mmCIF file of C-alpha atoms in Angstrom:
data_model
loop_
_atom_site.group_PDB
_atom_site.id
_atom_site.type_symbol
_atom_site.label_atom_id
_atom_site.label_comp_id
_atom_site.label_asym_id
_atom_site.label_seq_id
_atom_site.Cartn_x
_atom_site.Cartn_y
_atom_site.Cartn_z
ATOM 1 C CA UNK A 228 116.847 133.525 49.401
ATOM 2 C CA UNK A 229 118.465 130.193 49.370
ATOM 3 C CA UNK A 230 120.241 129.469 53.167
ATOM 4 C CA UNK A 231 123.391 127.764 54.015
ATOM 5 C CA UNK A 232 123.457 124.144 54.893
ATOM 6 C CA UNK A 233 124.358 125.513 58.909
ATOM 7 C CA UNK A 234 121.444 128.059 58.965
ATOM 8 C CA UNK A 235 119.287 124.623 57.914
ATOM 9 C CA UNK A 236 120.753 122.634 60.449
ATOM 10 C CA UNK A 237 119.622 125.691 62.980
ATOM 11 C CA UNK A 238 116.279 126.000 61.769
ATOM 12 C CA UNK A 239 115.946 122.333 62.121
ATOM 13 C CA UNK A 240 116.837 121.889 65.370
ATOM 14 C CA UNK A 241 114.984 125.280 66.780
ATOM 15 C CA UNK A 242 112.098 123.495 65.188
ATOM 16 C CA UNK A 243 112.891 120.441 67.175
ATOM 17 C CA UNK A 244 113.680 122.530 70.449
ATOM 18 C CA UNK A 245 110.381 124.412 69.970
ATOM 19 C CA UNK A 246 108.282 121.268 69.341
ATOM 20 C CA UNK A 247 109.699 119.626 72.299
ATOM 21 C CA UNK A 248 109.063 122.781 74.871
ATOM 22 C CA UNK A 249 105.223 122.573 73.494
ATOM 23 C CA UNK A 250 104.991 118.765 74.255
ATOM 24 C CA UNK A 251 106.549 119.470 77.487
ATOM 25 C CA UNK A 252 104.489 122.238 78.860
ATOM 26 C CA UNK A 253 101.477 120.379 77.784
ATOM 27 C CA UNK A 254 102.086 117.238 79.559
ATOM 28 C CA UNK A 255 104.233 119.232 82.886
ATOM 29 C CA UNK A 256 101.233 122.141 83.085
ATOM 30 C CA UNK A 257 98.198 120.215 84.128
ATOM 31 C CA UNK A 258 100.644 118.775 87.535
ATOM 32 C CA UNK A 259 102.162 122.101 87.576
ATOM 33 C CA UNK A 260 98.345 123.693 88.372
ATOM 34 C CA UNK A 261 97.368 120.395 89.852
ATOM 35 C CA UNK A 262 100.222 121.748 92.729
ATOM 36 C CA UNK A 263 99.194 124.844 93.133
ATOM 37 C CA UNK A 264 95.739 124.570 93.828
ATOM 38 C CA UNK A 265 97.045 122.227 96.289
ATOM 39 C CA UNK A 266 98.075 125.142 98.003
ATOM 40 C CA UNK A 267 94.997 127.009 97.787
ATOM 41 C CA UNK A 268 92.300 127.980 100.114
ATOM 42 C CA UNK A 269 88.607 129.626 100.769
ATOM 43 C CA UNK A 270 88.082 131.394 97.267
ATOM 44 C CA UNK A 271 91.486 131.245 95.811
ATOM 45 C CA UNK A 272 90.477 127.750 94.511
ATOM 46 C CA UNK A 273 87.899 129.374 92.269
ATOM 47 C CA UNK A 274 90.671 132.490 91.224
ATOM 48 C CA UNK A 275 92.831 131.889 87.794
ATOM 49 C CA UNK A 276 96.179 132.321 89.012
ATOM 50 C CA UNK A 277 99.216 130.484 87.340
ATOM 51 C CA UNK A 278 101.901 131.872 89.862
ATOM 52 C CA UNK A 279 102.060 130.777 93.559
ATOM 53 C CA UNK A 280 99.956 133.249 95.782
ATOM 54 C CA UNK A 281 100.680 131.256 98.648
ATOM 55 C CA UNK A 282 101.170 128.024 100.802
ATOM 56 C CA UNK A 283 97.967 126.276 102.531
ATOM 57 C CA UNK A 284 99.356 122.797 103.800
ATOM 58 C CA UNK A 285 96.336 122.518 105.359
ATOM 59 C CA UNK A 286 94.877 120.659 102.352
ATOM 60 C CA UNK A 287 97.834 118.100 102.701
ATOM 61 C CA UNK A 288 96.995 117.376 106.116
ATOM 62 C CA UNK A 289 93.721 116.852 105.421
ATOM 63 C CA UNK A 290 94.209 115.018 102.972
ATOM 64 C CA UNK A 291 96.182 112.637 104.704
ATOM 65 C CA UNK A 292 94.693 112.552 108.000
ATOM 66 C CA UNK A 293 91.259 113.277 107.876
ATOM 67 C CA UNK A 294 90.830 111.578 104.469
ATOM 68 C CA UNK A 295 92.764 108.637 105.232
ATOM 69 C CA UNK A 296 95.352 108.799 101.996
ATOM 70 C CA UNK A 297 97.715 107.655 104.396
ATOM 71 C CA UNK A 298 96.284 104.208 104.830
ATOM 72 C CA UNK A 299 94.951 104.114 101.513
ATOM 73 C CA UNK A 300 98.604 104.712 100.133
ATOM 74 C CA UNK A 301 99.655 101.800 101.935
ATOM 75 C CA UNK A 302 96.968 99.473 100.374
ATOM 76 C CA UNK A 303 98.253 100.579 97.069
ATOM 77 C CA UNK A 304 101.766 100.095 97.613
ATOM 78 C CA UNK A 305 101.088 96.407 98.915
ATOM 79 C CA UNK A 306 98.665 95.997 96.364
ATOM 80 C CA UNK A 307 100.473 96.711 93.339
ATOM 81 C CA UNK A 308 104.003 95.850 94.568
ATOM 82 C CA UNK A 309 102.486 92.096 95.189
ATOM 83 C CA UNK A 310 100.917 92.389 91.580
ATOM 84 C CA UNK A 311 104.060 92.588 89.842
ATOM 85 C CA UNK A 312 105.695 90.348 92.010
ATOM 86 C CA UNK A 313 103.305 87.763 90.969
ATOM 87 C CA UNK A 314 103.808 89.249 87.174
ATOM 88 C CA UNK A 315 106.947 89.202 86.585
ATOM 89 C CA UNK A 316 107.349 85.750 87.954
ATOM 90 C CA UNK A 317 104.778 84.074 86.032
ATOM 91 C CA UNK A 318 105.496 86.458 82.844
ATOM 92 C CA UNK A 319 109.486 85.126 82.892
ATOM 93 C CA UNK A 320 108.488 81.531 83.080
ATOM 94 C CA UNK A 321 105.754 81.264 80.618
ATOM 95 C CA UNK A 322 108.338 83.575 78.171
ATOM 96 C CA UNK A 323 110.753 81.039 78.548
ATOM 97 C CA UNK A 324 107.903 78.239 77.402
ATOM 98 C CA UNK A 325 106.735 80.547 74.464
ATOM 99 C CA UNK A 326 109.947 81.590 73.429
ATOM 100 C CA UNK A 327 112.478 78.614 74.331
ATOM 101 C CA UNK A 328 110.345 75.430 73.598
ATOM 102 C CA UNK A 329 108.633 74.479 70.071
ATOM 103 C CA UNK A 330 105.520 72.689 71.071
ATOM 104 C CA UNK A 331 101.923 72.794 68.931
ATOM 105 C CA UNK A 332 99.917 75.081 69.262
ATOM 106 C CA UNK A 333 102.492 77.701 70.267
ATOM 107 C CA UNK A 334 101.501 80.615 67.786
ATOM 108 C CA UNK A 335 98.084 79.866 68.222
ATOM 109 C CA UNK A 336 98.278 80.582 72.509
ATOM 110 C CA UNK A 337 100.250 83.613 71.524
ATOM 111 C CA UNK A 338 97.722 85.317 69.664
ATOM 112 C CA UNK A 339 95.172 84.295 72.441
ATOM 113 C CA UNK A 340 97.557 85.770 74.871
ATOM 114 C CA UNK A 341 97.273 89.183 72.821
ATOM 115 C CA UNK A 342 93.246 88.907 72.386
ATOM 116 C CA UNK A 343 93.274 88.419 76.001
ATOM 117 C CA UNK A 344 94.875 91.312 76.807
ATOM 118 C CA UNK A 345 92.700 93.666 74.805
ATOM 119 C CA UNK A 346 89.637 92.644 76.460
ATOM 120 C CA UNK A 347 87.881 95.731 78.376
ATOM 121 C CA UNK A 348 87.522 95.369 82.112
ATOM 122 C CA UNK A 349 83.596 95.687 82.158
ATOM 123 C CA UNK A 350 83.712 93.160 80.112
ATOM 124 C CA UNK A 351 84.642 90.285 82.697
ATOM 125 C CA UNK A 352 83.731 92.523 85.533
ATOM 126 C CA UNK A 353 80.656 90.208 86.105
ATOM 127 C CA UNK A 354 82.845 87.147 86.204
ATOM 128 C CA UNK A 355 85.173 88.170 87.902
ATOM 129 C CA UNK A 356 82.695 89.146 91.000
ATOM 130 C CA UNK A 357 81.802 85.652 90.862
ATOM 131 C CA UNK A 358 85.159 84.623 91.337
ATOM 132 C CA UNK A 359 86.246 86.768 94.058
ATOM 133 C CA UNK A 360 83.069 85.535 95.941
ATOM 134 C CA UNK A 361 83.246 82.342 95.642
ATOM 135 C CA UNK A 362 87.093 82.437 96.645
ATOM 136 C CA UNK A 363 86.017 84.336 99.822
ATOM 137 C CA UNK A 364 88.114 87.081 98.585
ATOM 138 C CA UNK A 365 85.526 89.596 98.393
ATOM 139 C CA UNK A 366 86.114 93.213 100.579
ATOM 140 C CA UNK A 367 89.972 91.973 100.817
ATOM 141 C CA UNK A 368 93.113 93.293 98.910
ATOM 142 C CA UNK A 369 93.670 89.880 97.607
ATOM 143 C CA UNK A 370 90.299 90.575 95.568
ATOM 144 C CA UNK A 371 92.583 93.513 93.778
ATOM 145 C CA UNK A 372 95.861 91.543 93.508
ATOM 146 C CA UNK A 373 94.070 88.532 91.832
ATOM 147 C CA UNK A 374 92.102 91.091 89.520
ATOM 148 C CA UNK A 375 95.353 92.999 88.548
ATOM 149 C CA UNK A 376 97.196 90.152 87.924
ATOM 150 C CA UNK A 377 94.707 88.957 85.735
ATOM 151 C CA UNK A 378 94.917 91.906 83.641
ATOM 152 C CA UNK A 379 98.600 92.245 83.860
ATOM 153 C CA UNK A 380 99.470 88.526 82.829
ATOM 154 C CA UNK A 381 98.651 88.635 79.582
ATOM 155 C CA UNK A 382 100.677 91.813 78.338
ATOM 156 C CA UNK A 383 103.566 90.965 80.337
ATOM 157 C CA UNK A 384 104.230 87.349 78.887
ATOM 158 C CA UNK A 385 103.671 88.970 75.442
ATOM 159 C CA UNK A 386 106.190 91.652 76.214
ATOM 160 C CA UNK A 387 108.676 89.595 77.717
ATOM 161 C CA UNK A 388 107.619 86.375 75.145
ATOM 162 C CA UNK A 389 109.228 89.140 72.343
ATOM 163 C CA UNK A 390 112.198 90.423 74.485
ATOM 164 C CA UNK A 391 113.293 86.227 74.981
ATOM 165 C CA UNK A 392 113.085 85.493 71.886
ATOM 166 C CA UNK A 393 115.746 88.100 71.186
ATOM 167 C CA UNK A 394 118.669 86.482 73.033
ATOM 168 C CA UNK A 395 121.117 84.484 71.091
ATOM 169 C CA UNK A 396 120.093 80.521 71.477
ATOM 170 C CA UNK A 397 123.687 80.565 72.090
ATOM 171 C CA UNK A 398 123.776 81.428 75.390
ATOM 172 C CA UNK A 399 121.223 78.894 76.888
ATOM 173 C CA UNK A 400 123.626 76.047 74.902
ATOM 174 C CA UNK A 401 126.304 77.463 76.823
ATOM 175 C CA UNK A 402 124.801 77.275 80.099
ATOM 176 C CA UNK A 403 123.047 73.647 79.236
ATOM 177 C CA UNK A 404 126.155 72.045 78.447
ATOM 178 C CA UNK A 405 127.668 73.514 81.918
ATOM 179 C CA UNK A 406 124.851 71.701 83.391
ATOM 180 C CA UNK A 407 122.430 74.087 84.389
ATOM 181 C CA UNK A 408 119.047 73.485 85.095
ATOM 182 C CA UNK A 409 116.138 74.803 83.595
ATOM 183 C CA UNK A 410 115.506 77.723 86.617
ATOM 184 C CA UNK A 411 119.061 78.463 86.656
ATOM 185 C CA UNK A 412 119.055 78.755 83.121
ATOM 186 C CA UNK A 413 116.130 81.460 83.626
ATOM 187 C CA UNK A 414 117.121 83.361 86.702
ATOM 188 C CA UNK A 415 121.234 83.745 86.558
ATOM 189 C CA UNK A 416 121.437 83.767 82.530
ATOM 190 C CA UNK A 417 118.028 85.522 80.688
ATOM 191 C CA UNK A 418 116.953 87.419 84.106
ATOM 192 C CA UNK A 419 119.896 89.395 84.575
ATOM 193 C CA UNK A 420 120.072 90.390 80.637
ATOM 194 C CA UNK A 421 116.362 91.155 80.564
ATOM 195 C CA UNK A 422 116.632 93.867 83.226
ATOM 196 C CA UNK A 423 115.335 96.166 81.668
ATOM 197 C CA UNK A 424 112.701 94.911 80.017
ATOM 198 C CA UNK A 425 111.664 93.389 83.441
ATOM 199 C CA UNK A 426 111.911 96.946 84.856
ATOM 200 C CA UNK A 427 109.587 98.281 81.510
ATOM 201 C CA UNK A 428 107.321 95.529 82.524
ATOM 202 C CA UNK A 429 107.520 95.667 86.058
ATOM 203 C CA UNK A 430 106.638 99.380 86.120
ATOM 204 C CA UNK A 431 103.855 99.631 83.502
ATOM 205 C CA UNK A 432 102.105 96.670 85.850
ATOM 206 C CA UNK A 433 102.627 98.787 88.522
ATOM 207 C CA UNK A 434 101.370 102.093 87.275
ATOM 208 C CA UNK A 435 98.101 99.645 85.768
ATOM 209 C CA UNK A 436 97.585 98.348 89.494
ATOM 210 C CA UNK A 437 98.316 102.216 90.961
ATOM 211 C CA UNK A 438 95.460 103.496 89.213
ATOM 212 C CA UNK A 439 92.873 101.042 88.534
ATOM 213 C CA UNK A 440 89.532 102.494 89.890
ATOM 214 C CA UNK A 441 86.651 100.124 88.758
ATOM 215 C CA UNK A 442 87.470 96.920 90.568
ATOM 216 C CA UNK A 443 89.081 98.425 93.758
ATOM 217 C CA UNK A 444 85.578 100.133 93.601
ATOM 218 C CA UNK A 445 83.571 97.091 93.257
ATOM 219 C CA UNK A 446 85.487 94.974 95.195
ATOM 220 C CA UNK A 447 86.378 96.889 98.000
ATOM 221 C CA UNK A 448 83.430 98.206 100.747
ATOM 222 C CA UNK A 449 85.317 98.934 103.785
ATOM 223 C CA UNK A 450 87.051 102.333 104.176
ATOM 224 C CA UNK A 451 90.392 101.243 105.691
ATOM 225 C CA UNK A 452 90.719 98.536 103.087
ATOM 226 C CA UNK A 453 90.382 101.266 100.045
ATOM 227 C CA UNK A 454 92.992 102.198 97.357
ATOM 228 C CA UNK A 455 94.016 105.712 96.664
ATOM 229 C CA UNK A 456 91.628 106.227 93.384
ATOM 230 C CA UNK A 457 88.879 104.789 95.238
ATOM 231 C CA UNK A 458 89.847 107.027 98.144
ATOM 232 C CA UNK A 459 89.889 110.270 96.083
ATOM 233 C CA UNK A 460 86.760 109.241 94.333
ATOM 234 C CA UNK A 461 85.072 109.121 98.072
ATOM 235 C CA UNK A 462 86.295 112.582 99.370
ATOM 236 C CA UNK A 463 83.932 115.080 100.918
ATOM 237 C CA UNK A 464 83.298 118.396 101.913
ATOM 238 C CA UNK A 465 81.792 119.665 104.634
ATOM 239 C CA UNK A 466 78.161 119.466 103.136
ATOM 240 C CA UNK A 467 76.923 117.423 100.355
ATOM 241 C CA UNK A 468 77.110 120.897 98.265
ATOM 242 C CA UNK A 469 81.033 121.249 98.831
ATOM 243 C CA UNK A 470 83.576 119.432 97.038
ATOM 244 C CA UNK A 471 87.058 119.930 98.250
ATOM 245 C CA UNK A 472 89.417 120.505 95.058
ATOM 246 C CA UNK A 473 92.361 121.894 97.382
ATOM 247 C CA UNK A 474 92.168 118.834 99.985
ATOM 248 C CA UNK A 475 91.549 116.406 96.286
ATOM 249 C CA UNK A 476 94.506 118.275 94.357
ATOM 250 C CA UNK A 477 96.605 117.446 97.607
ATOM 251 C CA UNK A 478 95.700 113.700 97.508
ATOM 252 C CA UNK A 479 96.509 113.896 93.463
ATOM 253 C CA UNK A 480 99.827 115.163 93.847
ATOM 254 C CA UNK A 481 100.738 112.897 96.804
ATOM 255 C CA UNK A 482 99.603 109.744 94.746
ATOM 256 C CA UNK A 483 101.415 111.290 91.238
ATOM 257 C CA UNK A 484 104.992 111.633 93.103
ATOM 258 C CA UNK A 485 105.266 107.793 94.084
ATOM 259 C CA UNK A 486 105.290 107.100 90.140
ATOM 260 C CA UNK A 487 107.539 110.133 89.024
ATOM 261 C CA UNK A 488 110.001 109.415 91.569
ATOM 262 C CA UNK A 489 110.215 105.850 90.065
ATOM 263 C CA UNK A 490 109.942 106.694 86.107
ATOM 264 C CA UNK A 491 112.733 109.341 87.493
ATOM 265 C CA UNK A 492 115.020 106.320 88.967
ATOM 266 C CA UNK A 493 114.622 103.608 86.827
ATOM 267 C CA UNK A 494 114.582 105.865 83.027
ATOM 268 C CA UNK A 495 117.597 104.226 81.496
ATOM 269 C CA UNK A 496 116.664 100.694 82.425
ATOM 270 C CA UNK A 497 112.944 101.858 80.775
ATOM 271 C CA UNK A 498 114.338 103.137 77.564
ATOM 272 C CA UNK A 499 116.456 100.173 77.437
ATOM 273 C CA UNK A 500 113.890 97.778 78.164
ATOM 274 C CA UNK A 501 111.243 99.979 74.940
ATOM 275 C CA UNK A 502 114.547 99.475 72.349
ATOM 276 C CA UNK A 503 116.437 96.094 73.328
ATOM 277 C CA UNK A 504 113.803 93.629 71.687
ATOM 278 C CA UNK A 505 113.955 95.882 68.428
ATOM 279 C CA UNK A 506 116.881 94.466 67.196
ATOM 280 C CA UNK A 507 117.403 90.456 67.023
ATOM 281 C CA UNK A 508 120.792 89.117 68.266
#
């Protein structure tokens, strides 16, 4: 039975429909459960429920009193908000150098710039400890920011390198023969037409220095100086048998909203900033 050309067009996009509810419950379920053992209790926690039975906040205030989340969120949020700061800032200059300027060796730093960036963190975690110690850094946030931003440089210059070298030459002709100097030329012309790939950027760094767990755990030995991973990673029960899933779930969701409330916020200037390099001009 041959169909119609509007049956095809139905089946197609019930296929598409379908396929999209699948990748959405897949990626929505694990936080969905995540929540509601959150707001479980005593044996519930060990019970396979997938509806609400109830709400224990308890394991919220736990979480962010006794467990000190609280403070711990606050080291994050200064943490990785200074990271990007630092990012973007170096990132837009150094694109501007790689993408503006013809100089020798250009495609050769480039490609170092990528290698760099694909280099595994226990790789230079040995290093790095040197560093940090011998800066005095050591058991200090400024151990983390000079860590992330490490890490971060290297895929943000690349990123925004590619997005630069997008904009018509025109423009910075325009703004040259008007007399504008080189920062001006980089903060009131390519800044405000690289939002969004600054925002891409800006938030990926972010999200890298949110969640990073091996240096904030080497670095880091003081309890009130501890990022959220690290804090989640140290929670404990009442006994060294008990581990506390509904006060841990708690912490999880806590730390997850943060970062959906800013994917949430900034989406269109994130889809914007994934497409605009894709096409030149």
């Amino acid at each position: 039975m041959k169909l119609s050309r509007q049956q095809r067009q139905l089946a197609h996009k019930s296929l598409i429909y379908f396929s999209a509810l699948i990748a959405c419950t897949i990626c929505v379920f694990p936080f969905y459960y995540a929540i509601l053992t959150s707001l479980r209790a005593g044996q519930e926690l060990f019970q396979t429920h997938y509806l609400p039975s109830g709400f224990h906040w308890g394991n919220y205030v736990t979480a962010l009193v006794d467990n000190g989340i609280a403070r711990s969120l606050l080291n994050s949020v200064a943490v990785a908000t200074i990271t990007v700061g630092i990012c973007l800032l170096v990132s837009i200059t150094a694109a501007f150098a790689l993408a503006r300027i013809s100089f020798r060796g250009r495609k050769y730093l480039l490609f170092t710039i990528l290698c760099v960036s694909m280099f595994p963190q226990v790789a230079v975690l040995s290093g790095m400890f040197e560093l940090v110690r011998f800066l005095g850094l050591y058991d200090s946030l400024g151990a983390l920011v000079l860590s992330y931003t490490t890490f971060s440089l290297p895929f943000t210059i690349w990123v925004l390198t590619t997005f630069m070298k997008s904009i018509p030459v025109e423009l910075e002709e325009a703004a040259i023969v008007d007399g504008a100097s080189t920062w001006i030329i980089i903060s009131r012309v390519f800044a405000p037409i690289m939002g969004p790939s600054l925002v891409t950027t800006g938030l990926l760094a972010f999200i890298g220095a949110w969640n990073e767990f091996m240096f904030a755990l080497t670095f880091i030995i003081s309890g009130e100086k501890r990022t959220v991973p690290v804090a989640i990673g140290m929670f404990q029960g009442v006994s060294q048998y008990e581990l506390p899933w509904g006060s841990i779930m708690a912490a999880s969701v806590i730390v997850t909203l943060p970062i959906i409330v800013m994917v949430l916020i900034f989406q269109r200037r994130i889809v914007s900033g994934l497409t605009s390099g894709a096409v030149k001009g």
